[in-house]
mmCIF file of C-alpha atoms in Angstrom:
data_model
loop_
_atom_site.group_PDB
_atom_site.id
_atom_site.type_symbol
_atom_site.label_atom_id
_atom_site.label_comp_id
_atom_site.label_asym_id
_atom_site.label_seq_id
_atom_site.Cartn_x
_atom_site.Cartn_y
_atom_site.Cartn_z
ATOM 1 C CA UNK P 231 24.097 2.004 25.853
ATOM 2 C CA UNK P 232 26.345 -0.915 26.435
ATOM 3 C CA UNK P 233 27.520 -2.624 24.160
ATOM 4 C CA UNK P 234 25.514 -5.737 24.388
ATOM 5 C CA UNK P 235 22.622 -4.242 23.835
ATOM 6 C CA UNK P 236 24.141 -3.763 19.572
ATOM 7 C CA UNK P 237 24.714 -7.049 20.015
ATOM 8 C CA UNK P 238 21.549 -8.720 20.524
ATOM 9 C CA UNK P 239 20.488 -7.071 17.315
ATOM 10 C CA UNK P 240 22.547 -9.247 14.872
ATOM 11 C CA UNK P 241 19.922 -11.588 14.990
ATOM 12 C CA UNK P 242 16.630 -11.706 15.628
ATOM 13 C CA UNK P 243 14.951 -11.983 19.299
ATOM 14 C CA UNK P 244 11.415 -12.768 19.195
ATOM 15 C CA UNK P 245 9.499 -13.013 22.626
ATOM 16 C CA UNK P 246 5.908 -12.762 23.193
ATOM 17 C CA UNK P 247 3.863 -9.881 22.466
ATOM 18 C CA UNK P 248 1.331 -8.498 25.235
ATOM 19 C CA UNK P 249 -0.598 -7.471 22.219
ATOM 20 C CA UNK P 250 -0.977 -11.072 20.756
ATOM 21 C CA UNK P 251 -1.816 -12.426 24.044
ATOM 22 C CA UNK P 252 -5.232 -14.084 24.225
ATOM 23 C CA UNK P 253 -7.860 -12.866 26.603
ATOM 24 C CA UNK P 254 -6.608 -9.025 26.295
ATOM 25 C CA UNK P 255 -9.259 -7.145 27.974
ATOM 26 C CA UNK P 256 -11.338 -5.001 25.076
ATOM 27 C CA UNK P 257 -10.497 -1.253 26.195
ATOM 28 C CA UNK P 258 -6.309 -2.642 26.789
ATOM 29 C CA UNK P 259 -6.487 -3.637 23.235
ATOM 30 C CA UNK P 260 -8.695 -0.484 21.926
ATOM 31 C CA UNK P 261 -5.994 1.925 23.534
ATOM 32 C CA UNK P 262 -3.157 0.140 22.033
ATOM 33 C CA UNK P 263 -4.563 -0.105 18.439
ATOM 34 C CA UNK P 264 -5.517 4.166 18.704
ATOM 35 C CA UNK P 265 -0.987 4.244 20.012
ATOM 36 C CA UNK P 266 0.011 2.291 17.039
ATOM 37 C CA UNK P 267 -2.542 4.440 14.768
ATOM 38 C CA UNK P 268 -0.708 7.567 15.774
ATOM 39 C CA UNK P 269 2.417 5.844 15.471
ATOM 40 C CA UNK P 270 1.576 4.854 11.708
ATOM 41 C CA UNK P 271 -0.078 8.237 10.948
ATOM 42 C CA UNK P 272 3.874 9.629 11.773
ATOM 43 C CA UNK P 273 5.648 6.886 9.824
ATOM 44 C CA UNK P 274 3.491 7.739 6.710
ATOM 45 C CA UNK P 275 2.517 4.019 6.315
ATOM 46 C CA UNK P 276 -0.168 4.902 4.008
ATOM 47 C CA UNK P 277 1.417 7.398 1.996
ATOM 48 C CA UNK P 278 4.470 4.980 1.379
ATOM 49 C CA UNK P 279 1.850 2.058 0.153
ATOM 50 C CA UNK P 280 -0.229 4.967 -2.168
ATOM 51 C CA UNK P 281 3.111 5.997 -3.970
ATOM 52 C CA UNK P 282 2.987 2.397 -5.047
ATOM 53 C CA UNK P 283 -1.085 1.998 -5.509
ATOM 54 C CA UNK P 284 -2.066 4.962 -7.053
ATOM 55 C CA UNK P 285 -0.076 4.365 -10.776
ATOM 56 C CA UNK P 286 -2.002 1.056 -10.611
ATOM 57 C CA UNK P 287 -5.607 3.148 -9.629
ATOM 58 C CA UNK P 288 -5.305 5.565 -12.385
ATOM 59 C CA UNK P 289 -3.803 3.298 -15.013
ATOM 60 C CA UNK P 290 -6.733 0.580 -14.472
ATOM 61 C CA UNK P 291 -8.996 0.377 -17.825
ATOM 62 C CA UNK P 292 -12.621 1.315 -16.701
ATOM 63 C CA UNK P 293 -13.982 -2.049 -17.129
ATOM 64 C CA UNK P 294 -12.047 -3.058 -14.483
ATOM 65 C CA UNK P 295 -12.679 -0.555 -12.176
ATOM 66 C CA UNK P 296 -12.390 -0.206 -8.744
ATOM 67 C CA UNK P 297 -9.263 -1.280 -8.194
ATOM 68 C CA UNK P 298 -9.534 -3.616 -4.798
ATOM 69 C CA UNK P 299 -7.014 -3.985 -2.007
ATOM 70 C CA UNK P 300 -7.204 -5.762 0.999
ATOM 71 C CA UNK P 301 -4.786 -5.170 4.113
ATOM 72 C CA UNK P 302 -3.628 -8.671 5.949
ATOM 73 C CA UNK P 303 -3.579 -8.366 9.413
ATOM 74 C CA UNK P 304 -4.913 -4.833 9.718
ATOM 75 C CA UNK P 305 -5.441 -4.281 13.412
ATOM 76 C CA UNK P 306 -7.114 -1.187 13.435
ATOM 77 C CA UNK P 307 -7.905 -1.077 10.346
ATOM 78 C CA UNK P 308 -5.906 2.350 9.852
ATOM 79 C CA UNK P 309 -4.387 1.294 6.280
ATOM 80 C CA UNK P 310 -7.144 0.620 4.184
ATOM 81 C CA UNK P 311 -9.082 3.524 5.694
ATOM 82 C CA UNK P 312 -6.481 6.020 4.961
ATOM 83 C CA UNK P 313 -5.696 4.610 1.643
ATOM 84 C CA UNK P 314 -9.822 4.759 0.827
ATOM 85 C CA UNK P 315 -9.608 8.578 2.120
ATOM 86 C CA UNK P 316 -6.260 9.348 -0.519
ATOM 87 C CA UNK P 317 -8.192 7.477 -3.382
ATOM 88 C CA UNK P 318 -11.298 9.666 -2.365
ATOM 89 C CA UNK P 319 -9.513 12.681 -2.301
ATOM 90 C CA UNK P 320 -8.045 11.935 -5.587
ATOM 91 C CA UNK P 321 -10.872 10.908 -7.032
ATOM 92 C CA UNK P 322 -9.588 7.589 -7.613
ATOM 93 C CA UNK P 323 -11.904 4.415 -7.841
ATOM 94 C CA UNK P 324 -10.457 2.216 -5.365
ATOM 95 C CA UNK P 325 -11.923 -0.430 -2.722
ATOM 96 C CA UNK P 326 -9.923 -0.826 0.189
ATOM 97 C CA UNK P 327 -10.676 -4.134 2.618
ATOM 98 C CA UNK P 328 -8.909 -5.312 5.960
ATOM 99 C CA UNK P 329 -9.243 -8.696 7.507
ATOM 100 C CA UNK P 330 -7.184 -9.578 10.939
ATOM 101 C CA UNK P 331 -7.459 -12.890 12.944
ATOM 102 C CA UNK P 332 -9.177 -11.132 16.169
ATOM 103 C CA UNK P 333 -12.784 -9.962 16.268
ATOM 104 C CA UNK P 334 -12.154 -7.278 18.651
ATOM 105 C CA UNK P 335 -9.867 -5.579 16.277
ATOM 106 C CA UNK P 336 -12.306 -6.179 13.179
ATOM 107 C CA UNK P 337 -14.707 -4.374 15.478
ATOM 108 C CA UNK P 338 -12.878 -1.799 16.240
ATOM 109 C CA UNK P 339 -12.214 -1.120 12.482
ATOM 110 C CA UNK P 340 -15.731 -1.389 11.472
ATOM 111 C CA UNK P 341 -16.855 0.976 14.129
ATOM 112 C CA UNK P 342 -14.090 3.466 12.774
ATOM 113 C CA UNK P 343 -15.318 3.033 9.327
ATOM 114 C CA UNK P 344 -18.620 3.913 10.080
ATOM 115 C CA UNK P 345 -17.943 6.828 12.272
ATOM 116 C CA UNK P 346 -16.048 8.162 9.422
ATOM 117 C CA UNK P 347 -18.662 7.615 6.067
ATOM 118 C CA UNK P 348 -16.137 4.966 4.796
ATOM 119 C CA UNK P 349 -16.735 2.401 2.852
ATOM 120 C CA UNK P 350 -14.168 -0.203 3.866
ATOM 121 C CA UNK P 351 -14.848 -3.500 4.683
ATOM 122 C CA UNK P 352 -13.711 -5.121 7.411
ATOM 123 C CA UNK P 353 -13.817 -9.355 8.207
ATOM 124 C CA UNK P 354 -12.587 -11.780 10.741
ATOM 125 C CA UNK P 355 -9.424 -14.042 8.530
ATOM 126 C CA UNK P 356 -6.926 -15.709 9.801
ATOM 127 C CA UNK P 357 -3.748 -14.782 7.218
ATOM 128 C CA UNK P 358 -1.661 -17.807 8.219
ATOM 129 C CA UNK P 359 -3.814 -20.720 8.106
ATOM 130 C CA UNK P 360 -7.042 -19.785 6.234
ATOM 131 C CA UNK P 361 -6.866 -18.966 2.052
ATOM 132 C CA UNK P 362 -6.795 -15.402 1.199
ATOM 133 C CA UNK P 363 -9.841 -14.506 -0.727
ATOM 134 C CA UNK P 364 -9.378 -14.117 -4.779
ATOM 135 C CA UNK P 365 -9.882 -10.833 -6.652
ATOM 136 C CA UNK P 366 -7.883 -8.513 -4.742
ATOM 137 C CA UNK P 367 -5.250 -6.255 -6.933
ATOM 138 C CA UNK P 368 -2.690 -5.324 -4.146
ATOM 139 C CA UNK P 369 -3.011 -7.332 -1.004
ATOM 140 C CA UNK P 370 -0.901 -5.328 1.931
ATOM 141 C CA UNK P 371 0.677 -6.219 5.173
ATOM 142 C CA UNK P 372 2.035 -3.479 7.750
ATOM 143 C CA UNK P 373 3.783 -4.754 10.900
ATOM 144 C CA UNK P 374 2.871 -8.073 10.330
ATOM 145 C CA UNK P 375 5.864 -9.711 9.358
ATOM 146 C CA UNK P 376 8.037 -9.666 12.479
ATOM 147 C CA UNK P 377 5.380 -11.802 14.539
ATOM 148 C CA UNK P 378 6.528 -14.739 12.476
ATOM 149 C CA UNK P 379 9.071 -16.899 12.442
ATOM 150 C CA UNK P 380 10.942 -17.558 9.055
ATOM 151 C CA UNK P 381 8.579 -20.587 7.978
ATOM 152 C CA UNK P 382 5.467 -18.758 8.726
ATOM 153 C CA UNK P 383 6.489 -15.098 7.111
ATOM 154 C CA UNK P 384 7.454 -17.500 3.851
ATOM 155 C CA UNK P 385 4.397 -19.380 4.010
ATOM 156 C CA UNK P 386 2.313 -16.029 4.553
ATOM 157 C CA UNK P 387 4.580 -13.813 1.649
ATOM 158 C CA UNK P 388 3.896 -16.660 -1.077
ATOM 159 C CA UNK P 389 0.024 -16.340 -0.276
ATOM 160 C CA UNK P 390 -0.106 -13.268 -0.921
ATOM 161 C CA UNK P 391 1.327 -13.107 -4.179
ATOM 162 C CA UNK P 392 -0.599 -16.145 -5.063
ATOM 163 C CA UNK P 393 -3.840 -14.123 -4.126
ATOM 164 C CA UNK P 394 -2.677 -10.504 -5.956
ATOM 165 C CA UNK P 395 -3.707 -9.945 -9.102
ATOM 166 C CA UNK P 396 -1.365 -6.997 -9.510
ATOM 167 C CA UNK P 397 0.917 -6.141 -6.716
ATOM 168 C CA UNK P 398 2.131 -7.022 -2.981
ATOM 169 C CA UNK P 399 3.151 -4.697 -0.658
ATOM 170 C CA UNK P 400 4.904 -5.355 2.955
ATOM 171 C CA UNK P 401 5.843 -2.725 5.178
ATOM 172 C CA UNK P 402 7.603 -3.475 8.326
ATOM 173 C CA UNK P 403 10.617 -2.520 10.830
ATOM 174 C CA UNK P 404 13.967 -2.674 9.936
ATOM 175 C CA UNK P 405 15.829 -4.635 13.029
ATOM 176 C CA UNK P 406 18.697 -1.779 14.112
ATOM 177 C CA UNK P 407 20.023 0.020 17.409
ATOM 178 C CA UNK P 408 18.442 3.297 15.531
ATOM 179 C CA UNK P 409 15.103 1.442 15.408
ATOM 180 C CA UNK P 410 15.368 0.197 18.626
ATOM 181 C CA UNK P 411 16.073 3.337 20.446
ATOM 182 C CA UNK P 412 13.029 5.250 18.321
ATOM 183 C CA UNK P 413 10.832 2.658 19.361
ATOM 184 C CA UNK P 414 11.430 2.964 23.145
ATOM 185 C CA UNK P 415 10.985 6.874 22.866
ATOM 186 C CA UNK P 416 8.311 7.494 20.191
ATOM 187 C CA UNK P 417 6.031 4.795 21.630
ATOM 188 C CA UNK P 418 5.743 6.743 24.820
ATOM 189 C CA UNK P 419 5.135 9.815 23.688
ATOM 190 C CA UNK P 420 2.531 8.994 21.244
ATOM 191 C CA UNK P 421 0.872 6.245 23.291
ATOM 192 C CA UNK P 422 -0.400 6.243 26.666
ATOM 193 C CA UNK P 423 -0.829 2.539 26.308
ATOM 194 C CA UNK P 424 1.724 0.023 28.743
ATOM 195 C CA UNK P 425 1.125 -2.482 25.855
ATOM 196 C CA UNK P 426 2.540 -0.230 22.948
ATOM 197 C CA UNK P 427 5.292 0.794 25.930
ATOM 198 C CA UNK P 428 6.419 -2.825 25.932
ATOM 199 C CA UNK P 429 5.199 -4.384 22.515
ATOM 200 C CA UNK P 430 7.499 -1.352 20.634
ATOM 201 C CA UNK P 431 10.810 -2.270 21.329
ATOM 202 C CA UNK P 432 10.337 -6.253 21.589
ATOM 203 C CA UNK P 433 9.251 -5.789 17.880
ATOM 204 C CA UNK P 434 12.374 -3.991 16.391
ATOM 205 C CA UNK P 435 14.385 -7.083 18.290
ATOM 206 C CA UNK P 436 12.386 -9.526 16.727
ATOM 207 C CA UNK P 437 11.971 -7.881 13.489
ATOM 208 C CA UNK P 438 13.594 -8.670 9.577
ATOM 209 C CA UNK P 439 17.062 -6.834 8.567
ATOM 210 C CA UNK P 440 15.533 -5.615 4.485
ATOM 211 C CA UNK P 441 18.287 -8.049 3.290
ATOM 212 C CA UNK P 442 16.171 -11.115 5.317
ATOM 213 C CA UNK P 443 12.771 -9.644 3.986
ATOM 214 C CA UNK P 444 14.600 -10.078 0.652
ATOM 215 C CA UNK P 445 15.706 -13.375 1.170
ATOM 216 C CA UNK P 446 12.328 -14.385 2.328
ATOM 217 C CA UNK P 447 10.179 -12.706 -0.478
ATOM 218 C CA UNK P 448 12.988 -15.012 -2.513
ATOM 219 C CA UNK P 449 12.203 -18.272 -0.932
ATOM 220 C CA UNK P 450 8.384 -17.319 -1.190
ATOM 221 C CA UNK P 451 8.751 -16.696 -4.827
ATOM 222 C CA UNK P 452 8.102 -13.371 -5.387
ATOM 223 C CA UNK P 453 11.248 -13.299 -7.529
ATOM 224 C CA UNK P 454 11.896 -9.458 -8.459
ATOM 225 C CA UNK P 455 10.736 -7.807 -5.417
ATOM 226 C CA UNK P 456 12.111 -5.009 -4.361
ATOM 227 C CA UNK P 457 13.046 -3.264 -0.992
ATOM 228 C CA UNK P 458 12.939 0.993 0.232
ATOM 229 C CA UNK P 459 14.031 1.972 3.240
ATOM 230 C CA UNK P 460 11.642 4.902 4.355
ATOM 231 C CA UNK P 461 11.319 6.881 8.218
ATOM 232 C CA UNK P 462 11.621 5.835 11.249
ATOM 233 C CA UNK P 463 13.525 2.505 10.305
ATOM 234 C CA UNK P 464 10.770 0.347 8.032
ATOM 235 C CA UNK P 465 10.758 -1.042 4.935
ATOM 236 C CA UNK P 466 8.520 -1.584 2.201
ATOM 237 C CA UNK P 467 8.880 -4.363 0.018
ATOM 238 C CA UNK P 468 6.917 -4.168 -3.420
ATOM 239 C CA UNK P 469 6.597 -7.128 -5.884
ATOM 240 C CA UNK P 470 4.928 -6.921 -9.163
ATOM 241 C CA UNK P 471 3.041 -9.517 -10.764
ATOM 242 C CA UNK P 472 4.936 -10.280 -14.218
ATOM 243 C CA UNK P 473 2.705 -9.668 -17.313
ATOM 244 C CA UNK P 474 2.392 -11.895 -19.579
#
C-alpha cells in the first residue's frame, strides 16, 4: 500500500456517496440496504447498543414502562428491529422506532417489520433539519455521523440529547488504514451490491477519529460522554442524561 494512501487518512476526505444520491433506482437501493444489514449483523451493532439499553429496560419503574427508542437515520431499519427482537427475547418491555429522511428506505423497513411480526415503527424524518419527536428514552444513530460535516454532526449530536430522556447512543467508523482496508474486503464479500463496493471505503475516509467524535459530542454539549472502541474499527459513543 503506498504510503500515501496512510496519508490521506490524517484527515478526513468526504466525497459523495452513491447511496445518498437522489433518484437511486428502488431495487439499487434495496440491495445495498440488505449489504450493509449483513455488514451490521457481523459488526454486532445491535448487541453493542443493547449492552448499553438493556440496564435502562430492566431498571425502568413499571409506570413508566416500555422503555422507547428511536434510531435516527435507520436505513433499513435493521437496529431497532434487532434491538425489539433482544428485548423480546428477554422479555424486556421496550419500543423500538426508526425514522430516516428517504421513503424508500422507511418502506423497506416497514415491509421488514411486517414480514417479521414486529412491532417497530417506522416514519419518514428528516434528522438534520426537522425536530426530533419528544418522549423517546435512548435516541440512536449508526453510520450516520460520517455523512456530515463538523457543523451538521454538532448540530445533529445536540438534538439528540435535547430529545433523550435517558441516554444517546452513536455508533460509527473509526477513520484508520485498518478500517479502510476491512472496508474494501468485507464489503465485497458480504454484498453483491456496486453501491456498498464503492460507498464502504469512501466512508472510513470521510469518517470521525473517536477523539473528533469526542470533541464533537463536547461542542454539542453532551458533556460526559464517553467513547468504546468495538470490531471491525467503530465506535460507540454513550452519553447519559445527568439526574437531577
Amino acid at each position: 500500500m503506498p504510503p500515501r494512501f496512510f496519508t490521506t487518512l490524517r484527515r478526513r476526505n468526504r466525497r459523495p456517496e452513491r447511496m445518498d444520491q437522489p433518484g437511486l433506482p428502488a431495487d439499487e437501493h434495496a440491495r445495498a440496504l440488505a449489504g450493509l444489514k449483513r455488514i451490521n449483523a457481523l459488526s454486532r451493532t445491535d448487541a453493542v447498543a443493547w449492552r448499553r439499553i438493556e440496564p435502562l429496560a430492566r431498571a425502568l419503574p413499571s409506570d413508566e414502562r416500555p422503555l422507547r427508542v428511536l434510531d435516527v437515520a435507520t436505513g433499513g431499519g435493521a437496529l431497532p428491529l434487532a434491538i425489539r427482537a433482544r428485548a423480546r427475547r428477554a422479555g424486556l418491555e421496550v419500543a423500538a422506532d426508526g425514522c430516516d429522511v428517504s421513503p424508500q428506505a422507511v418502506e423497506i423497513a416497514e415491509a421488514l417489520a411486517s414480514a417479521r411480526g414486529s412491532t417497530c415503527r417506522f416514519f419518514a424524518l428528516d434528522a438534520l433539519n426537522d425536530p426530533l419527536p419528544e418522549g423517546y428514552d435512548v435516541i440512536t444513530c449508526s453510520l450516520f455521523l460520517h455523512h456530515l460535516d463538523e457543523t451538521e454532526a454538532v448540530g445533529l449530536l445536540g438534538r439528540m440529547g435535547a430529545a433523550a430522556r435517558r441516554l444517546v447512543l452513536v455508533d460509527d467508523l473509526i477513520r484508520s488504514s485498518w478500517g479502510y482496508l476491512l472496508a474494501a474486503a468485507g464489503c465485497r464479500l458480504l454484498s453483491r451490491s456496486p453501491i456498498v463496493h464503492e460507498d464502504g471505503p469512501t466512508s472510513v475516509a470521510g469518517a470521525f477519529t473517536p477523539d473528533e467524535a469526542l470533541d464533537l459530542a463536547r461542542r454539542a454539549g453532551l458533556r460526559g460522554a464517553t467513547i468504546d472502541r468495538h470490531w471491525p474499527q467503530r465506535f460507540l459513543l454513550s452519553w447519559r442524561r445527568p439526574t437531577s
